[in-house]
mmCIF file of C-alpha atoms in Angstrom:
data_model
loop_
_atom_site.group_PDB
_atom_site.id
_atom_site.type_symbol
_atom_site.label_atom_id
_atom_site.label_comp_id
_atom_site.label_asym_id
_atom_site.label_seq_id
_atom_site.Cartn_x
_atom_site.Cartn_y
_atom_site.Cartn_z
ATOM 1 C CA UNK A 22 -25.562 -94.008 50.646
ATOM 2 C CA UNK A 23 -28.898 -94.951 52.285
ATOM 3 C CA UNK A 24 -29.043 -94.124 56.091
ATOM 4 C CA UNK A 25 -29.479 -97.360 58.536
ATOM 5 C CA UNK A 26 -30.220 -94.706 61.459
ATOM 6 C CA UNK A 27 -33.216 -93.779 62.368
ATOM 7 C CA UNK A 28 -35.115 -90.702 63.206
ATOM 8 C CA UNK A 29 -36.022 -89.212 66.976
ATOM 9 C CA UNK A 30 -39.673 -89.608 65.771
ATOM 10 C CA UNK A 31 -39.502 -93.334 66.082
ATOM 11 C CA UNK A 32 -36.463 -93.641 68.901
ATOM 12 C CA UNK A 33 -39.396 -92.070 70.825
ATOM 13 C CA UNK A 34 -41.685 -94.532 69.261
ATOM 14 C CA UNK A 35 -39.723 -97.652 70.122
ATOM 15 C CA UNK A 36 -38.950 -95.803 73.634
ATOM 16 C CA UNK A 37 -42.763 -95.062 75.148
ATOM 17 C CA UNK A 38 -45.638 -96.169 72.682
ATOM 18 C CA UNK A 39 -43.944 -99.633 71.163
ATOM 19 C CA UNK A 40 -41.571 -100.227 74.639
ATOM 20 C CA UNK A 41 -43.677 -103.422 75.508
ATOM 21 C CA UNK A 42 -41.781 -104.301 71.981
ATOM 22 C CA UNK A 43 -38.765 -102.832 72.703
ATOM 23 C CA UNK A 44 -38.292 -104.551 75.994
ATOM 24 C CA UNK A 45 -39.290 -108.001 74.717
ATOM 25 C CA UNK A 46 -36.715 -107.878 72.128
ATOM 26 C CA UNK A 47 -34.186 -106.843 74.380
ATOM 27 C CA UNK A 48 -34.838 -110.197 76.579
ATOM 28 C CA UNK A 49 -35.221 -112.595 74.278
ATOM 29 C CA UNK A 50 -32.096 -114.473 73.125
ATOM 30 C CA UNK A 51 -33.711 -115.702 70.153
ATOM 31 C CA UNK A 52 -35.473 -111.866 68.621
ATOM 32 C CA UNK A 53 -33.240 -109.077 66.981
ATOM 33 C CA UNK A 54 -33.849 -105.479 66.471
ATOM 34 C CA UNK A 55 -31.969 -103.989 63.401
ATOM 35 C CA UNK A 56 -32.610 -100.108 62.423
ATOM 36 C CA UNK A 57 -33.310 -100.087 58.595
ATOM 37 C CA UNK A 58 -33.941 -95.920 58.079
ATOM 38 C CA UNK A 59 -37.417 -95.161 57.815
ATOM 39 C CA UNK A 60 -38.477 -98.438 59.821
ATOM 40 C CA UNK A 61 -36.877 -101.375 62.643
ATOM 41 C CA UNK A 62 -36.893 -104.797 61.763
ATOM 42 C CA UNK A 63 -37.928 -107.869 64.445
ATOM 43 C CA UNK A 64 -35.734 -111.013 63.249
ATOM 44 C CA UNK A 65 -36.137 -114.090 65.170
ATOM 45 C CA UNK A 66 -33.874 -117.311 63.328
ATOM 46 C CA UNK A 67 -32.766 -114.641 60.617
ATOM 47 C CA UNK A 68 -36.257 -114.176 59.203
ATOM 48 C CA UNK A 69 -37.798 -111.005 59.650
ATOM 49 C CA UNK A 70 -40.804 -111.445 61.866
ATOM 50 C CA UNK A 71 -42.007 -107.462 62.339
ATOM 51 C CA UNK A 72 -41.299 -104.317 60.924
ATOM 52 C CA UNK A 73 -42.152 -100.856 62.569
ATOM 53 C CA UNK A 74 -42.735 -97.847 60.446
ATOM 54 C CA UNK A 75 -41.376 -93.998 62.136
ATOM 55 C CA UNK A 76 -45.602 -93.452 61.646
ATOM 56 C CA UNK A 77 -46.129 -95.896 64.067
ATOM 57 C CA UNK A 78 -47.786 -98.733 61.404
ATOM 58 C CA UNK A 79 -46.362 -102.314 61.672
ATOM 59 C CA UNK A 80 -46.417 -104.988 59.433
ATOM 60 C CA UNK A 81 -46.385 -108.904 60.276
ATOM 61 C CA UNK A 82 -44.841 -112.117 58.744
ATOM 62 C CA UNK A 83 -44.315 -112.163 55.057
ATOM 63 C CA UNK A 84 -46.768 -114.497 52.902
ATOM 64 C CA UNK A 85 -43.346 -116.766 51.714
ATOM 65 C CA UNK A 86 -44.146 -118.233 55.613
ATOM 66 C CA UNK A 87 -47.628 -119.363 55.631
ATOM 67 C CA UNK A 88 -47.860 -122.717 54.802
ATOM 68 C CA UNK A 89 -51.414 -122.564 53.804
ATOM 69 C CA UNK A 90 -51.258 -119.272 51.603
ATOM 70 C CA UNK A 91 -54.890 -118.854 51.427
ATOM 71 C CA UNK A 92 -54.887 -118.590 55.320
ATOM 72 C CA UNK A 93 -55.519 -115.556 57.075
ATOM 73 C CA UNK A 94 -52.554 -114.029 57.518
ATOM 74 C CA UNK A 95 -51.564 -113.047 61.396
ATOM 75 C CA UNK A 96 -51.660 -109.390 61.773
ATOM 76 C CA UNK A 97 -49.575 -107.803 65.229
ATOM 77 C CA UNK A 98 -51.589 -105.269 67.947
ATOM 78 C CA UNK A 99 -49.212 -103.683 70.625
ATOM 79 C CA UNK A 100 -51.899 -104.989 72.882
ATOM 80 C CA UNK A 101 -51.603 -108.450 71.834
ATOM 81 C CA UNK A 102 -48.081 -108.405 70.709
ATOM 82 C CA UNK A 103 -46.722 -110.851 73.044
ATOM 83 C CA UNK A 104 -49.329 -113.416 71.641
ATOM 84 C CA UNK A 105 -48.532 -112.508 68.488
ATOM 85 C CA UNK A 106 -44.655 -113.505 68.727
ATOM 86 C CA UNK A 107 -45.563 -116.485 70.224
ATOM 87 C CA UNK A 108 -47.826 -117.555 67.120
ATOM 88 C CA UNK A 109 -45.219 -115.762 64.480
ATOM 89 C CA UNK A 110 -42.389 -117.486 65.830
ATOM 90 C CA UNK A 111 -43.999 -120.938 65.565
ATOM 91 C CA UNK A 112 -44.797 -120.113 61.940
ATOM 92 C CA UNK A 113 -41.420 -119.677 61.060
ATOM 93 C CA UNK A 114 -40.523 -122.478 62.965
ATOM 94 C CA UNK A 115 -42.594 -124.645 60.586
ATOM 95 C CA UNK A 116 -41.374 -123.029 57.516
ATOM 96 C CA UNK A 117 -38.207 -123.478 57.947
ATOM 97 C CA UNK A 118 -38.901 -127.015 58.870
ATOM 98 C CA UNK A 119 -39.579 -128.038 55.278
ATOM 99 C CA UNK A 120 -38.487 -125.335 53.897
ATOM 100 C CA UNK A 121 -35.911 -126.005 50.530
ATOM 101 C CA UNK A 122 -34.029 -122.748 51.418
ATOM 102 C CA UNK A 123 -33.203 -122.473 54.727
ATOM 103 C CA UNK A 124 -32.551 -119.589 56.811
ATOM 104 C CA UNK A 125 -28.661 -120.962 57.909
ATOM 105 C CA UNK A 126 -26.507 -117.937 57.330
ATOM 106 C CA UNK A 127 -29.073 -115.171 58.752
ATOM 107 C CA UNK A 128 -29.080 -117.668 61.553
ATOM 108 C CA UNK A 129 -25.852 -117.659 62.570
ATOM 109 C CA UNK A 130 -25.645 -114.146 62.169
ATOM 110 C CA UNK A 131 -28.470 -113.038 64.592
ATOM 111 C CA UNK A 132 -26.244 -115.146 67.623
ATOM 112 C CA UNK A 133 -22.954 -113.294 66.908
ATOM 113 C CA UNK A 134 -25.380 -109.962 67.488
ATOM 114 C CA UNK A 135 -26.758 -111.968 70.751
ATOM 115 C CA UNK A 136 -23.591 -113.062 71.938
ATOM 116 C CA UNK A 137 -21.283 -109.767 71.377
ATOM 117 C CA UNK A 138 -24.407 -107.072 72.214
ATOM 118 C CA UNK A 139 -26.898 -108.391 74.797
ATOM 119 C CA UNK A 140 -24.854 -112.155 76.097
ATOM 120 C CA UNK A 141 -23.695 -112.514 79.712
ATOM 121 C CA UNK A 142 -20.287 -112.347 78.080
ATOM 122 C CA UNK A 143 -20.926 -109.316 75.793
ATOM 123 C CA UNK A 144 -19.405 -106.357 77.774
ATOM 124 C CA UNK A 145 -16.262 -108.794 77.219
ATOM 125 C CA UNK A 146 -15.704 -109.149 73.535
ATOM 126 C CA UNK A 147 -13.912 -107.056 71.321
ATOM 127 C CA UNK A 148 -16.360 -106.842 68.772
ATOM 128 C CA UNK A 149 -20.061 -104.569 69.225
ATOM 129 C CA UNK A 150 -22.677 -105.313 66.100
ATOM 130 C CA UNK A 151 -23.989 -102.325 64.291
ATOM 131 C CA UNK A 152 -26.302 -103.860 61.792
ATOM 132 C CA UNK A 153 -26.716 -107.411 59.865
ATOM 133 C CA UNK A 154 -27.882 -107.428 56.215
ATOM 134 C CA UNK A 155 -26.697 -104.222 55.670
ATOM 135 C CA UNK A 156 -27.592 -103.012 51.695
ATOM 136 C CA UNK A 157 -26.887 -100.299 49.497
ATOM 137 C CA UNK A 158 -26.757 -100.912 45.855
ATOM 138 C CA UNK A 159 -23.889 -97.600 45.433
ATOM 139 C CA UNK A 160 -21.020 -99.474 47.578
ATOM 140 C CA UNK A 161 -19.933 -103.065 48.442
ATOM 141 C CA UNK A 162 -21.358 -104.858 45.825
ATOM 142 C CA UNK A 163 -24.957 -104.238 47.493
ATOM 143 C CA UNK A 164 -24.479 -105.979 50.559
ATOM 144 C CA UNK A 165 -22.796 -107.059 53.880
ATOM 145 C CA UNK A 166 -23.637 -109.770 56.324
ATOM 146 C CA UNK A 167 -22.591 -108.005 59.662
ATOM 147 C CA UNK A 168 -20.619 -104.444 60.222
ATOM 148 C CA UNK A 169 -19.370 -104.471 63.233
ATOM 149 C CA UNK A 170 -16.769 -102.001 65.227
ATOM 150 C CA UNK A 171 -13.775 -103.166 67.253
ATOM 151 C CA UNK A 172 -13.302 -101.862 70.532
ATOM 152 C CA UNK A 173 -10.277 -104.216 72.051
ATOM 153 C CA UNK A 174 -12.219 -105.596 75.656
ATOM 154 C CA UNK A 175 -8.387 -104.581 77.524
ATOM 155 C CA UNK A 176 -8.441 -101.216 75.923
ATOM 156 C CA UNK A 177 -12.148 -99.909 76.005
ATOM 157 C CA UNK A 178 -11.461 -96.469 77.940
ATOM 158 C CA UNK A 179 -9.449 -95.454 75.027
ATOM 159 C CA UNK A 180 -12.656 -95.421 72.846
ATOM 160 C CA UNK A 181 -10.959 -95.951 69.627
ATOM 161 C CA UNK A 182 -12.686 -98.055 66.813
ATOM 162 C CA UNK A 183 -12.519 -99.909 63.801
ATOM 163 C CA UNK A 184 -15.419 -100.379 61.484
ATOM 164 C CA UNK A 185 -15.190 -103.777 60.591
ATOM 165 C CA UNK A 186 -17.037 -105.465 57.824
ATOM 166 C CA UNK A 187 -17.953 -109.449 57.989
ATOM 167 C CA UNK A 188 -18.630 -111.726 55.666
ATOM 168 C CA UNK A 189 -20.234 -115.030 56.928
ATOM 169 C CA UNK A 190 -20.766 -118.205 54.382
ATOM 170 C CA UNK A 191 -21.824 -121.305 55.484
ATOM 171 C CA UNK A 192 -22.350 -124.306 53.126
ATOM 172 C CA UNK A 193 -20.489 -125.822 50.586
ATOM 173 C CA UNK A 194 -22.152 -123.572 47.472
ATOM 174 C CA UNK A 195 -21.859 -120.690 49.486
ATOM 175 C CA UNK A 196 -17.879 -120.151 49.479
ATOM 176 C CA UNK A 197 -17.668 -120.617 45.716
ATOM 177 C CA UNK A 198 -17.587 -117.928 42.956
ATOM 178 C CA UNK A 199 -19.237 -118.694 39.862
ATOM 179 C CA UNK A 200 -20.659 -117.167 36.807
ATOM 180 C CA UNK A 201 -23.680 -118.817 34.899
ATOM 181 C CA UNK A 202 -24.555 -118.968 31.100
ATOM 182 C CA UNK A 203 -26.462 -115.784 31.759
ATOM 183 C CA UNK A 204 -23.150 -113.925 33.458
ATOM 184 C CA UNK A 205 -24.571 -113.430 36.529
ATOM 185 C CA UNK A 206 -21.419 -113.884 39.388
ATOM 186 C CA UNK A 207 -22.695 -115.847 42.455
ATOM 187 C CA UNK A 208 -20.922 -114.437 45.530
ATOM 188 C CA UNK A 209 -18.100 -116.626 46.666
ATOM 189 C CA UNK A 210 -15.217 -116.260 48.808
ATOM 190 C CA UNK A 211 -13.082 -113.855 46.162
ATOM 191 C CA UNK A 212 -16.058 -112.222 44.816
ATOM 192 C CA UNK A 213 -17.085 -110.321 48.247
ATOM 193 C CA UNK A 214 -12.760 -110.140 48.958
ATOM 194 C CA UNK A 215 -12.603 -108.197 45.179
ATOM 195 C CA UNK A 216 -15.792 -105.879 46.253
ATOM 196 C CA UNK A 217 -14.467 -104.871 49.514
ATOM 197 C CA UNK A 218 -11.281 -103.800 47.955
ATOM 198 C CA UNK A 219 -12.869 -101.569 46.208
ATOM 199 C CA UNK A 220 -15.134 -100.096 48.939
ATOM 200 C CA UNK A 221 -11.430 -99.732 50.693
ATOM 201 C CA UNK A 222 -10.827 -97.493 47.812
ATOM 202 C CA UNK A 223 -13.280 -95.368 48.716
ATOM 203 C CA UNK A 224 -12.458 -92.992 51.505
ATOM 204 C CA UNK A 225 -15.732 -91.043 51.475
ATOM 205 C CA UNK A 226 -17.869 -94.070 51.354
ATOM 206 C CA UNK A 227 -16.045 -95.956 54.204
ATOM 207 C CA UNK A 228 -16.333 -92.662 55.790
ATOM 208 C CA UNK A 229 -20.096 -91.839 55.926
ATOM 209 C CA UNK A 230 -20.822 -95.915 56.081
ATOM 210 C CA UNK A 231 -18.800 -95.766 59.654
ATOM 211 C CA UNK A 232 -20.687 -92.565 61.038
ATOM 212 C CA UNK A 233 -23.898 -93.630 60.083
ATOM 213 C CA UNK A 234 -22.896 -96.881 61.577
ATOM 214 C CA UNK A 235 -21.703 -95.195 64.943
ATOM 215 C CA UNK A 236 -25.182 -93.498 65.543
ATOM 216 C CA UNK A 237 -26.726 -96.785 64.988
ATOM 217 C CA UNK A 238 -24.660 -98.152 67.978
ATOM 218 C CA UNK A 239 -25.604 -95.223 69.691
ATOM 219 C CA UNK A 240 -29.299 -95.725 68.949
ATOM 220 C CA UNK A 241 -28.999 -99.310 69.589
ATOM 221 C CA UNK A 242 -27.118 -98.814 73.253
ATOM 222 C CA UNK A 243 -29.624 -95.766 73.882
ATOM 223 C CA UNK A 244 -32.677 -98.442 73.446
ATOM 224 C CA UNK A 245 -30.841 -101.144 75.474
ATOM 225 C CA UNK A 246 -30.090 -103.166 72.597
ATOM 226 C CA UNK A 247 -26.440 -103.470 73.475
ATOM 227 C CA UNK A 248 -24.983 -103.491 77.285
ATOM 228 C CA UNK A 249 -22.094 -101.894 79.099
ATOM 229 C CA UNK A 250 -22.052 -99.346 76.291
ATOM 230 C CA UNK A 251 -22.165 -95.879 78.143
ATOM 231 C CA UNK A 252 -18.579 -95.860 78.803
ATOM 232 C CA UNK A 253 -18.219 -95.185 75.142
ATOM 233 C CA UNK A 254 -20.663 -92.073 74.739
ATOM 234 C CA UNK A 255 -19.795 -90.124 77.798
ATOM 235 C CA UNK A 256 -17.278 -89.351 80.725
ATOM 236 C CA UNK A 257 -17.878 -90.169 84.013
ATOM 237 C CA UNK A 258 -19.154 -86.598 84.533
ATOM 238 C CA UNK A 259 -22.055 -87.649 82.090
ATOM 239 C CA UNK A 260 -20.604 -85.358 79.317
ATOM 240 C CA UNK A 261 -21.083 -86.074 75.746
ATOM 241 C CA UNK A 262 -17.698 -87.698 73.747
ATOM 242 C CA UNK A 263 -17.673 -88.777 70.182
ATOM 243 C CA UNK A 264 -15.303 -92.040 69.927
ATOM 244 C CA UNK A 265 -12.568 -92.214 67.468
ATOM 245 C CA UNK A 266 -12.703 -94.037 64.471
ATOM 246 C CA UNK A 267 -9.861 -95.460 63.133
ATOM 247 C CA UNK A 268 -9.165 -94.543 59.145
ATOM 248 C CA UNK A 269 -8.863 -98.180 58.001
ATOM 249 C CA UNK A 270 -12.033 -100.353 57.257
ATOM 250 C CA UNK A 271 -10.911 -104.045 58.368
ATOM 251 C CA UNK A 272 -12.894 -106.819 56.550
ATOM 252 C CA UNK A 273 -13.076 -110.750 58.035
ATOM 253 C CA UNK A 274 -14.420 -114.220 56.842
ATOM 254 C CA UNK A 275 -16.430 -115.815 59.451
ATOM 255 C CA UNK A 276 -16.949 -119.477 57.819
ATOM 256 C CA UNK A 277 -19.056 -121.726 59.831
ATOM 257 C CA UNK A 278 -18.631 -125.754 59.932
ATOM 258 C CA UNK A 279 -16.032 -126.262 56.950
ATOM 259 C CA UNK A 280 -13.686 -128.649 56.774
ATOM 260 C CA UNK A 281 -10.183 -127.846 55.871
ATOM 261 C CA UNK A 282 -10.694 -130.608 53.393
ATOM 262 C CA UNK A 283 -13.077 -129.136 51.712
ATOM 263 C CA UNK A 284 -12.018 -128.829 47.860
ATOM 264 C CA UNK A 285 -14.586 -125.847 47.684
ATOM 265 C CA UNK A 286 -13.037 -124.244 49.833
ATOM 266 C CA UNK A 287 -9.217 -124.968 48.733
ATOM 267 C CA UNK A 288 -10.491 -123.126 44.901
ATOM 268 C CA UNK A 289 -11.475 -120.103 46.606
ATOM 269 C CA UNK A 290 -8.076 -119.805 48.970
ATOM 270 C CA UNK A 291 -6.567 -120.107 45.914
ATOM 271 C CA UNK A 292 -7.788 -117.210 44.765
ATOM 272 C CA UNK A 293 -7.090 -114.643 47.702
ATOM 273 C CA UNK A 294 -4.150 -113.300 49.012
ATOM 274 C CA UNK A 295 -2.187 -114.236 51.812
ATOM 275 C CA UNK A 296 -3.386 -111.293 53.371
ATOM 276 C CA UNK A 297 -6.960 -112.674 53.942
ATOM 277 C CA UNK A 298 -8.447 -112.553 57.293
ATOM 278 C CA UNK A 299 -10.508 -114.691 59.291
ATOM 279 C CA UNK A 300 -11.757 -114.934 62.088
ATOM 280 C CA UNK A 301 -12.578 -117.994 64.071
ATOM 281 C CA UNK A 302 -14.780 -119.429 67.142
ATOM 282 C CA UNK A 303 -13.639 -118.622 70.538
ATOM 283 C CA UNK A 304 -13.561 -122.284 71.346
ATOM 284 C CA UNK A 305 -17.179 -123.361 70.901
ATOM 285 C CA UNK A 306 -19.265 -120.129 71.580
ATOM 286 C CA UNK A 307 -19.900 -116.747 68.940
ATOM 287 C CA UNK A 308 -17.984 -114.205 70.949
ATOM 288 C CA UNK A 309 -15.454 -112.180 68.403
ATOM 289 C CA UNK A 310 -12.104 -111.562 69.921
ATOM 290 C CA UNK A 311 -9.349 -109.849 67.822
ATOM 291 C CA UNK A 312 -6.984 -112.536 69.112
ATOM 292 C CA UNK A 313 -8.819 -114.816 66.803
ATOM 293 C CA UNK A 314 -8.483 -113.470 63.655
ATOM 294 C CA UNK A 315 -5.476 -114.377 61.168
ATOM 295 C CA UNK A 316 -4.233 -114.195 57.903
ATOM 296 C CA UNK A 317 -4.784 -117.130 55.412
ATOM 297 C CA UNK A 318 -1.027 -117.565 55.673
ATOM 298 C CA UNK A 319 -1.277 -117.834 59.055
ATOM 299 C CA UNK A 320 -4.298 -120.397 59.461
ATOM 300 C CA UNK A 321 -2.185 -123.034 56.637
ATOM 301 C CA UNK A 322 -5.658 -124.271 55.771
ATOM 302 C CA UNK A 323 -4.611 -128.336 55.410
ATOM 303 C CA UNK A 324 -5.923 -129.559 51.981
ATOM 304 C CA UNK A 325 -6.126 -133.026 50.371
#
């Protein structure tokens, strides 16, 4: 399994040389800093928007964003990098404006990390964000939308967690799992339910995917990334603890603007057990709460 951690080398990086970077992340509501190994990815609306190497190199917006491809293509400067996310940001902002494939899901994903790491209402979820887009071609069928560990809000001194994988779909097409004339599965609803089974299976994997994932929180909490986090990594006397982790790996469907109507999305329940879980808004905002997660059974989905 590829590491999502990254090293000291460019903790210290992100720390004292890139901090202006560090520190503008951290207060913008709409930017998201995810460790990817060797490098840290900028997001802002899902897209990835700047990527710093552990040798201290960045790299700017992909070409996919430029409307005019032959233009020259905007390069970031630590001393200009405010300027720069100003400019980036209004690229994407285009693109996505006519762009066929929009950025929905990634989206959505970057304000549950706002609104359970960094919101005024963070500190009281049960949910902290470890990583979004998380890959690895061994385990999982390649890929995860959020991992996640729950850390009940009532019960935080305890400092027990539970890795917690979540899928999030969004659009009609998106729930439904299909295979074309070439055999290639597109990853509905049952698809990503079958592949987590699997990684359930797999004691080692779910093992070294939820340590890796704990110094990632670390890292993330360490940079400021995630608030009211220290609780977690040391005593009140400042000495080091290492939080349990519970055995289990818990996995969730977080489906955004369905309708329980939806014939889609009545094929795919069809296919999962009643064992399913879910877990939905708390009322209108992004905040996770374990209170609001349930079975399929338990959520009756109405259908036509």
């Amino acid at each position: 399994m590829k590491k999502r951690s990254i090293s000291e080398g460019l903790m210290k990086i992100l720390r004292e040389d890139y901090l202006k970077i560090t520190e503008y992340v951290r207060i913008s509501p709409y930017l998201d800093m995810e460790m990817r190994g060797n490098c840290v990815m900028v997001y802002y609306r899902g897209g990835k928007i700047l990527t710093i190497f552990d040798d201290k190199k960045m790299e700017g917006l992909a070409v996919e964003y430029h409307k005019d491809k032959d233009a020259k293509l905007l390069v970031p400067h630590i001393e200009t990098i405010e300027d720069y996310f100003a400019k980036a940001m209004h690229i994407i902002d285009i693109h996505e404006a006519f762009a066929k494939s929009k950025l929905g899901e990634k989206e959505i994903q970057q304000r549950v990390v706002f609104e359970n790491n960094l919101s005024v209402n963070a500190d009281k979820t049960d949910y902290f964000v470890a990583d979004v887009e998380w890959a690895d071609n061994d385990i999982l069928g390649g890929r995860a939308d959020i991992i996640a560990f729950r850390c009940n809000h009532m019960e935080h001194r305890k400092r027990l967690l539970q890795l917690t994988i979540i899928e999030v779909k969004q659009g009609e097409k998106a729930i439904v799992t299909s295979v074309d004339n070439n055999g290639k599965v597109s990853a509905g609803l049952s698809k990503h339910y079958d592949d987590f089974e699997k990684l359930r299976q797999d004691k080692d994997g779910v093992k070294a995917l939820a340590e890796d994932m704990l110094v990632v929180l670390k890292q993330k909490k360490d940079l400021g990334l995630i608030k009211g986090l220290d609780w977690l990594f040391e005593d009140s006397r400042k000495n080091k603890i290492t939080p349990e982790i519970l055995p289990e790996v818990d996995f969730l469907f977080l489906l955004s603007n369905y309708h329980h109507y939806s014939e889609n999305l009545k094929k795919e329940l069809e296919k999962l057990p009643d064992e399913a879980r879910f877990i939905s808004s708390s009322f209108m905002g992004y905040g996770l709460y374990k209170d609001f997660v349930h079975t399929k059974k338990e959520l009756n989905f109405k259908q036509s």
